[in-house]
XYZ file of C-alpha atoms in Angstrom:
589
model
C 132.067 144.926 85.786
C 135.186 146.955 84.881
C 135.357 149.187 81.813
C 137.614 146.616 80.120
C 135.328 143.674 80.978
C 132.517 145.267 78.962
C 134.505 144.739 75.746
C 136.228 141.453 76.657
C 134.392 139.689 73.799
C 136.104 141.949 71.236
C 139.317 139.960 70.725
C 141.310 140.048 67.439
C 140.563 136.363 66.701
C 136.812 136.705 67.256
C 136.708 139.972 65.288
C 138.450 138.286 62.356
C 135.978 135.384 62.418
C 132.944 137.678 62.760
C 134.099 139.716 59.746
C 134.621 136.558 57.682
C 131.118 135.288 58.554
C 129.487 138.634 57.761
C 131.281 139.080 54.422
C 130.320 135.502 53.540
C 126.686 136.377 54.187
C 126.937 139.688 52.302
C 128.377 137.959 49.217
C 125.657 135.288 49.340
C 122.646 137.548 49.932
C 123.784 140.404 47.662
C 124.386 137.899 44.855
C 120.906 136.475 45.517
C 119.405 139.981 45.323
C 121.443 140.699 42.154
C 123.173 143.675 43.715
C 126.485 142.042 42.764
C 127.199 139.674 39.877
C 129.995 137.269 40.817
C 132.137 136.292 37.789
C 133.277 132.699 37.368
C 136.987 132.329 38.051
C 138.440 128.824 37.802
C 136.652 126.706 40.383
C 135.304 129.765 42.198
C 133.862 133.247 41.788
C 135.173 136.795 41.969
C 133.470 140.044 42.989
C 135.318 143.291 42.261
C 135.205 146.592 44.139
C 133.746 149.725 42.518
C 137.192 150.742 41.211
C 137.900 147.188 39.998
C 141.156 146.910 41.981
C 140.019 144.874 45.009
C 138.953 141.277 44.362
C 136.879 139.097 46.663
C 137.345 135.461 45.664
C 135.267 132.555 47.022
C 133.733 129.186 46.232
C 129.992 128.593 46.374
C 127.296 126.022 45.691
C 124.337 127.480 43.788
C 121.010 126.018 44.797
C 117.292 126.424 44.078
C 115.857 129.965 44.289
C 119.262 131.294 43.186
C 120.621 130.590 46.670
C 124.363 131.150 46.948
C 125.888 128.899 49.579
C 129.267 130.560 50.025
C 131.969 128.681 51.960
C 133.203 131.064 54.686
C 136.730 129.605 54.734
C 137.101 130.138 50.974
C 136.657 133.935 51.009
C 139.803 135.975 50.321
C 140.459 139.660 49.541
C 143.303 140.935 47.365
C 144.248 144.364 46.012
C 146.783 144.667 43.192
C 147.618 140.991 43.847
C 148.464 141.518 47.539
C 146.353 139.648 50.098
C 144.447 141.823 52.589
C 142.546 140.934 55.775
C 138.756 140.610 55.524
C 137.190 143.752 56.990
C 133.449 144.239 56.642
C 133.534 148.043 56.954
C 136.026 148.213 54.048
C 133.836 145.826 52.035
C 130.876 148.230 52.148
C 133.043 151.257 51.380
C 134.725 149.474 48.449
C 131.336 148.461 46.997
C 129.227 151.451 48.074
C 128.280 152.490 44.507
C 127.509 148.914 43.480
C 125.290 148.567 46.554
C 123.669 151.980 46.077
C 124.745 153.205 49.528
C 124.261 156.995 49.574
C 126.557 159.296 51.553
C 123.892 159.923 54.194
C 122.991 156.247 54.695
C 126.542 154.799 54.559
C 127.870 155.839 58.014
C 124.659 154.796 59.795
C 124.705 151.470 57.934
C 128.371 150.977 58.913
C 127.376 151.591 62.535
C 124.717 148.855 62.232
C 127.318 146.530 60.687
C 129.721 147.305 63.564
C 127.015 146.498 66.117
C 126.166 143.255 64.267
C 129.848 142.239 64.285
C 130.172 143.068 67.980
C 127.119 140.901 68.715
C 128.662 138.034 66.732
C 131.850 138.335 68.814
C 129.778 138.091 71.986
C 128.075 134.925 70.682
C 131.444 133.445 69.655
C 132.728 134.027 73.200
C 129.975 131.923 74.787
C 130.599 128.251 75.595
C 129.585 126.346 72.438
C 126.356 124.305 72.511
C 125.737 121.649 69.861
C 122.525 121.588 67.829
C 121.637 118.216 69.397
C 122.090 119.640 72.923
C 119.975 122.665 72.019
C 117.047 120.455 70.904
C 116.903 119.150 74.477
C 117.261 122.591 76.090
C 114.277 124.584 77.353
C 112.197 127.092 75.387
C 114.130 130.158 76.559
C 117.541 128.473 76.192
C 116.678 127.923 72.506
C 115.459 131.529 72.203
C 118.750 132.883 73.598
C 120.844 130.320 71.700
C 120.115 131.737 68.237
C 123.270 133.119 66.612
C 122.293 134.416 63.191
C 119.306 136.754 63.491
C 117.264 137.326 60.330
C 118.546 134.969 57.611
C 118.321 137.525 54.750
C 119.382 140.841 56.270
C 123.149 141.377 56.500
C 122.928 144.206 59.073
C 120.496 142.367 61.317
C 121.632 143.268 64.843
C 122.117 147.032 64.674
C 120.116 148.041 67.764
C 121.403 151.600 67.407
C 120.929 153.366 70.723
C 122.259 150.509 72.858
C 125.648 151.046 74.429
C 127.640 147.959 75.399
C 126.197 147.967 78.940
C 122.676 148.084 77.401
C 123.632 145.233 75.059
C 124.809 143.083 77.976
C 121.656 143.914 79.979
C 118.966 143.694 77.274
C 120.092 141.721 74.191
C 118.237 138.382 73.961
C 121.436 136.372 73.435
C 122.833 137.519 76.811
C 119.767 136.026 78.587
C 120.083 138.625 81.376
C 117.016 138.807 83.647
C 115.249 142.183 83.380
C 112.793 143.882 85.716
C 110.429 146.225 83.887
C 109.906 149.837 84.983
C 106.279 150.715 85.792
C 104.727 154.126 85.246
C 101.350 155.461 86.302
C 99.834 157.362 83.376
C 96.978 159.831 83.878
C 93.751 158.623 82.277
C 93.320 161.976 80.480
C 96.177 160.895 78.195
C 96.277 157.103 78.452
C 93.939 154.409 77.145
C 93.674 150.733 78.137
C 91.859 148.342 75.789
C 91.339 144.625 76.272
C 89.844 141.528 74.709
C 86.440 140.162 75.600
C 86.040 139.323 79.279
C 89.047 141.298 80.540
C 88.634 144.097 83.075
C 91.537 146.472 83.866
C 91.709 146.166 87.673
C 91.617 142.371 87.918
C 93.930 141.959 84.907
C 96.615 144.194 86.429
C 96.342 142.448 89.808
C 96.771 139.035 88.137
C 99.790 140.196 86.121
C 101.578 142.140 88.850
C 100.316 140.489 92.022
C 98.135 142.229 94.631
C 101.081 143.301 96.821
C 102.872 145.039 93.960
C 99.715 146.885 92.894
C 99.195 148.027 96.496
C 102.819 149.192 96.666
C 102.348 151.221 93.463
C 99.042 152.676 94.708
C 100.902 153.719 97.874
C 103.472 155.683 95.806
C 100.626 157.638 94.185
C 98.814 158.286 97.479
C 102.054 159.501 99.104
C 102.135 162.169 96.404
C 98.521 163.118 97.080
C 97.281 161.441 93.888
C 94.314 159.115 93.442
C 95.258 155.709 91.930
C 91.827 155.567 90.251
C 92.917 158.469 87.991
C 95.861 156.486 86.588
C 96.629 153.472 84.386
C 99.761 151.342 84.833
C 102.181 151.055 81.881
C 105.181 148.679 81.761
C 108.261 150.302 80.238
C 111.570 148.935 78.924
C 114.276 150.178 81.348
C 116.285 151.562 78.400
C 113.270 153.592 77.284
C 112.853 155.105 80.739
C 116.503 156.098 81.188
C 117.183 157.247 77.620
C 113.904 158.646 76.307
C 111.041 159.235 78.719
C 113.064 161.015 81.442
C 114.119 163.622 78.868
C 111.762 163.573 75.870
C 108.685 163.260 78.159
C 110.088 165.560 80.877
C 106.990 167.793 80.746
C 104.710 164.816 81.401
C 106.765 163.783 84.452
C 106.974 167.342 85.794
C 103.190 167.838 85.528
C 102.393 164.516 87.159
C 100.806 163.066 84.020
C 103.435 160.329 84.343
C 104.631 159.035 87.708
C 107.502 156.559 88.004
C 106.464 153.807 90.423
C 109.678 151.760 90.328
C 110.467 148.254 89.120
C 108.065 145.311 89.161
C 108.906 142.138 91.076
C 108.868 139.634 88.188
C 111.990 138.873 86.167
C 111.676 138.803 82.370
C 113.862 137.608 79.487
C 114.171 139.591 76.249
C 113.019 137.678 73.157
C 114.633 137.802 69.705
C 112.473 140.767 68.759
C 114.377 142.663 71.529
C 111.390 144.672 72.852
C 109.217 141.681 73.868
C 109.714 139.995 77.249
C 108.943 136.483 78.505
C 108.015 136.223 82.198
C 110.764 134.079 83.723
C 109.301 134.236 87.225
C 105.869 132.995 86.071
C 106.167 131.400 82.576
C 102.380 130.997 82.280
C 101.810 134.749 82.594
C 101.658 137.070 79.576
C 104.557 138.274 77.482
C 104.977 142.054 77.688
C 105.809 143.985 74.510
C 107.203 147.465 75.107
C 108.088 150.532 73.085
C 111.833 150.801 72.391
C 113.162 153.799 70.456
C 116.123 151.854 69.097
C 116.913 151.569 65.369
C 117.051 147.947 64.279
C 116.724 146.410 60.799
C 115.130 149.325 59.000
C 112.779 150.627 61.685
C 112.658 152.445 64.982
C 111.186 149.775 67.265
C 108.572 151.955 68.929
C 104.966 151.023 69.636
C 102.082 153.225 68.554
C 99.508 154.239 71.168
C 96.924 154.695 68.389
C 97.640 151.222 66.980
C 97.361 149.636 70.414
C 93.709 150.634 70.819
C 92.401 148.149 68.228
C 94.932 145.414 68.993
C 92.836 143.219 71.366
C 89.777 143.406 69.070
C 91.844 142.284 66.052
C 93.219 139.361 68.048
C 89.745 138.306 69.205
C 88.490 138.473 65.601
C 91.314 136.252 64.319
C 90.957 133.774 67.207
C 87.228 133.377 66.354
C 88.035 132.916 62.661
C 90.502 130.109 63.460
C 88.121 128.486 65.946
C 85.265 128.427 63.411
C 87.306 127.080 60.503
C 87.570 123.261 60.407
C 90.695 123.273 58.175
C 92.641 125.615 60.450
C 91.443 123.742 63.526
C 92.530 120.403 62.046
C 96.132 121.667 61.584
C 96.304 122.457 65.310
C 97.038 126.119 64.527
C 96.676 128.572 67.373
C 97.597 132.174 67.984
C 98.842 133.677 71.187
C 96.485 136.605 71.463
C 97.485 140.113 72.356
C 94.898 140.322 75.119
C 95.351 143.846 76.434
C 97.121 147.034 75.419
C 97.828 150.420 76.906
C 99.007 153.542 75.101
C 99.976 157.068 76.137
C 99.339 160.074 73.935
C 101.768 162.985 74.175
C 99.460 165.702 72.863
C 102.165 168.190 71.868
C 104.225 165.689 69.859
C 101.003 164.546 68.189
C 100.305 168.122 67.063
C 103.850 168.378 65.711
C 104.068 165.101 63.777
C 102.395 162.784 61.250
C 100.820 159.514 62.363
C 103.842 157.321 61.538
C 106.368 159.493 63.419
C 108.673 157.750 65.960
C 107.640 160.486 68.441
C 104.177 158.915 68.552
C 105.595 155.485 69.364
C 107.525 156.105 72.570
C 105.096 154.960 75.243
C 102.767 151.992 74.777
C 102.716 148.317 75.732
C 100.766 145.148 75.116
C 100.255 141.860 76.909
C 100.406 138.688 74.799
C 99.403 135.201 75.950
C 102.165 132.752 76.841
C 102.213 129.492 74.859
C 103.435 127.654 77.964
C 99.904 127.452 79.391
C 98.602 125.493 76.357
C 101.209 122.689 76.434
C 100.069 119.069 76.726
C 102.036 116.347 78.523
C 105.347 115.655 76.748
C 105.241 118.783 74.556
C 107.966 121.425 74.377
C 108.407 124.762 72.605
C 110.985 126.276 70.252
C 111.067 129.416 68.169
C 110.782 128.498 64.470
C 113.936 130.561 63.848
C 115.764 127.614 65.434
C 115.086 125.472 62.346
C 117.659 127.619 60.502
C 120.179 127.537 63.349
C 123.545 125.898 62.577
C 125.995 125.230 65.416
C 129.775 125.801 65.604
C 130.358 122.372 64.038
C 128.035 123.060 61.090
C 125.222 120.823 62.397
C 121.669 122.120 62.017
C 118.978 122.219 64.685
C 116.384 120.974 62.156
C 118.492 117.920 61.255
C 119.003 117.183 64.961
C 115.223 117.287 65.502
C 114.630 114.976 62.523
C 117.144 112.504 63.949
C 115.606 112.722 67.416
C 112.149 112.020 65.935
C 113.152 108.655 64.503
C 111.142 109.492 61.373
C 112.700 109.709 57.921
C 113.668 113.278 56.975
C 110.780 113.632 54.492
C 108.224 112.412 57.039
C 109.607 114.831 59.620
C 109.442 117.676 57.081
C 105.884 116.733 56.073
C 104.752 116.959 59.704
C 106.298 120.434 60.022
C 104.781 121.633 56.733
C 101.274 120.481 57.699
C 101.562 122.439 60.940
C 103.152 125.602 59.491
C 102.447 125.856 55.746
C 98.917 124.421 55.438
C 97.369 127.110 57.715
C 99.148 129.842 55.715
C 97.812 128.423 52.438
C 94.269 128.138 53.745
C 94.294 131.633 55.292
C 95.405 133.049 51.940
C 93.046 131.127 49.660
C 89.950 131.074 51.897
C 90.196 134.540 53.494
C 92.770 136.603 51.527
C 94.481 136.765 54.901
C 98.276 136.946 55.151
C 100.610 136.780 58.128
C 104.252 137.780 58.547
C 105.300 134.173 59.191
C 109.076 134.505 59.595
C 111.030 132.426 62.089
C 110.781 134.871 64.957
C 106.986 135.188 64.568
C 106.180 131.473 64.853
C 106.578 129.128 67.826
C 106.660 125.389 67.189
C 105.138 122.851 69.556
C 107.301 119.704 69.561
C 106.975 116.200 70.886
C 109.911 113.762 70.526
C 111.488 116.049 67.924
C 108.351 116.125 65.731
C 106.565 119.427 64.995
C 102.994 118.812 66.210
C 101.499 122.253 65.683
C 102.377 125.887 65.117
C 101.598 128.977 67.157
C 101.515 132.283 65.246
C 102.245 135.529 67.056
C 102.660 139.269 66.483
C 99.140 139.475 65.136
C 97.801 143.036 65.156
C 100.827 144.703 63.566
C 101.699 141.950 61.101
C 98.531 140.548 59.458
C 96.602 141.927 56.479
C 93.421 141.162 54.534
C 93.904 141.673 50.791
C 90.252 141.347 49.716
C 88.762 144.821 49.091
C 85.242 143.365 49.514
C 85.815 141.366 52.717
C 83.249 142.104 55.419
C 85.244 143.198 58.458
C 84.067 144.561 61.825
C 84.848 148.307 62.223
C 87.604 147.657 64.811
C 89.357 145.328 62.339
C 89.013 147.576 59.283
C 92.619 148.744 59.457
C 93.780 145.251 58.391
C 92.439 145.821 54.875
C 95.266 146.586 52.442
C 95.130 147.330 48.759
C 97.587 144.980 47.038
C 97.664 144.606 43.223
C 96.483 141.149 42.027
C 99.903 140.158 40.692
C 101.649 140.907 44.014
C 99.275 139.073 46.352
C 100.911 135.648 46.222
C 104.293 137.260 46.903
C 103.472 137.119 50.615
C 103.885 133.324 50.404
C 106.594 133.231 47.740
C 108.779 135.815 49.496
C 108.156 135.312 53.227
C 107.897 131.511 53.161
C 109.748 130.155 50.102
C 112.521 132.719 49.626
C 113.106 133.976 53.172
C 112.729 130.696 55.057
C 112.508 127.462 53.048
C 115.451 128.548 50.856
C 117.766 128.346 53.896
C 116.168 125.296 55.491
C 116.442 123.302 52.237
C 120.109 124.320 51.798
C 121.035 123.384 55.395
C 119.404 119.949 55.175
C 121.033 119.285 51.778
C 124.478 120.361 53.036
C 124.246 117.963 55.953
C 123.193 115.159 53.625
C 119.893 114.781 55.496
C 117.555 115.548 52.577
C 118.323 116.324 48.918
C 117.015 119.672 47.678
C 114.712 118.052 45.116
C 113.198 115.887 47.839
C 112.665 118.944 50.036
C 110.741 120.844 47.353
C 108.895 117.705 46.213
C 107.625 117.321 49.792
C 106.544 120.994 49.882
C 104.653 120.447 46.605
C 102.978 117.296 47.962
C 101.720 119.105 51.067
C 100.360 121.946 48.896
C 98.576 119.430 46.611
C 97.219 117.564 49.619
C 95.739 120.836 50.906
C 94.307 121.822 47.506
C 92.644 118.438 47.048
C 91.025 118.812 50.483
C 89.431 122.149 49.469
C 87.804 121.685 46.022
C 85.502 124.648 46.719
C 88.535 126.961 46.326
C 89.590 125.602 42.899
C 88.977 128.948 41.189
C 91.256 130.723 43.707
C 93.985 128.082 43.258
C 93.901 128.776 39.532
C 93.809 132.553 39.930
C 96.742 132.591 42.350
C 98.856 129.726 41.045
C 101.402 128.650 43.637
C 102.857 126.217 41.044
C 103.542 129.071 38.555
C 106.892 128.646 36.747
C 108.404 131.759 38.346
C 107.736 134.636 40.726
C 109.146 138.122 41.295
C 112.290 138.401 43.416
C 111.519 140.775 46.290
C 114.731 142.107 47.848
C 114.990 142.921 51.541
C 118.575 144.197 51.747
C 117.864 146.625 48.904
C 115.167 148.214 51.112
C 117.590 148.627 53.996
C 120.465 149.882 51.837
C 118.158 152.495 50.315
C 116.879 153.781 53.676
C 117.929 152.015 56.851
C 115.955 154.365 59.112
C 112.520 153.840 57.518
C 112.733 150.828 55.243
C 109.104 150.781 54.117
C 106.455 153.468 53.726
C 103.992 152.199 56.335
C 101.110 153.862 54.481
C 101.872 151.818 51.324
C 103.904 148.701 52.212
C 103.409 146.860 48.897
C 104.383 149.994 46.942
C 107.757 150.011 48.687
C 108.790 146.543 47.496
C 112.055 146.297 45.587
C 111.326 143.755 42.836
C 114.276 142.704 40.656
C 113.636 140.115 37.963
C 112.238 136.682 38.799
C 113.134 133.424 40.531
C 112.335 129.981 39.172
C 109.655 128.501 41.410
C 111.130 125.326 42.975
C 107.711 123.621 43.289
C 106.756 124.304 39.632
C 108.227 121.041 38.348
C 106.194 118.960 40.804
């Protein structure tokens, strides 16, 4: 690749379109979060810059949950009456006070916006694939085919730390095969933990293959080292070249870490960027790696300390699901994080607090693949795909509904029973909440119909909100102290506001399902669940999911306030930015 080829996707036409799409999203989501207050202006709306001289004019449909569906083609920018091109970087500078962007945060946020725009240009340069074609594509083609990223966050593809060659090699949308780097880590500083029935030696041989393990053992013996003194750790190539070779130089020099070379299997990066799917052997485990890249409000490292309890937490949750008839009846499963390995850099540990990025530079986990559990005729798709809209404005969800041959409400009901019912039951029966956004759920499909859901990203993303719950010692860290009035927000925010809001709007826009019918169906599935569990009546009353309104929890406000550490990990619920309320769309039903 020549130097010029690396930026071939950055053409003036694509840049103009990417800026228009991003400003459209910014206007919609910032209006939703009440950061800006669009004024009515004829048949449209106007948003003014901080100094009042620049006007952004657009048309929009306002839907349930105060969702602003802004028409991208309608957005224009004028200053003193003269029309100006749409430029996202100018937009944030012109509205920096309105958005609360401090001088320290602004340039870093602009860099994330630039990276997001560049990624959009790359996606616009790919041959277009229709939503209908994508429904028939394979699991990983769907994964790589996503164009939007997180539906709420405006700067959602920052990946600060990646140069353009890293982007082309490691971004999920490029679907470039990756070979992981393997290190041998001395057991005096590394720990391997695993779920019930897993033993280190046989697990590593199954994952890597006997020949590869022998090759790696040979590297150690050639250096006069005993393989029995070391544990193998898979590493993201970017992390090796950019962090470990320099930041962990002492560990390499002393022989605490030995680079063994690349593994033989090819992997594909998933939407979460640091998790890899085994392309060579799809039934083998995913590998999740530490990646010291800033993306959407966090450095995407992986904590060695957190990894230790990961397999035990996954085993605990798997048993809970297995022993609960309601969860079993929905078909819910989790792909367990079966084994984890972490490396402790003792000097950085002495120098930092437990949430420091320096403690999250070298760890990995192995997560089950959903491919192994498929029945005849079943296929997989990331749930994020339900919000995907193609270049012609057609939605993936609508294409699935059409493929299914069911009416839209029947199709939706099937999806809700698979996805929403388990979330409701986990909350009401166990005070257990997940982080069930589109990237954390895999849907199992047959003939376009959602048959069951697979939840993932368990150990880092679940919480138990009951202070009196009896938990095994290894699982104790899941207990969080959340005030009564904020507990139901996990469902209202993560499910209603951050996912269903967009799905309902897309289906309504395409004329597939009216908004009222969407929310009526959601309400019916909730009622159906509640009637099936009369023993939880007191909990249903205490945490009323049909309440007239709920607090609006704002995600962009978190990122605009501090895009390097969006949430205080020691007190996640205390960090929430709550601004007024939203009318609950299921309240009327």
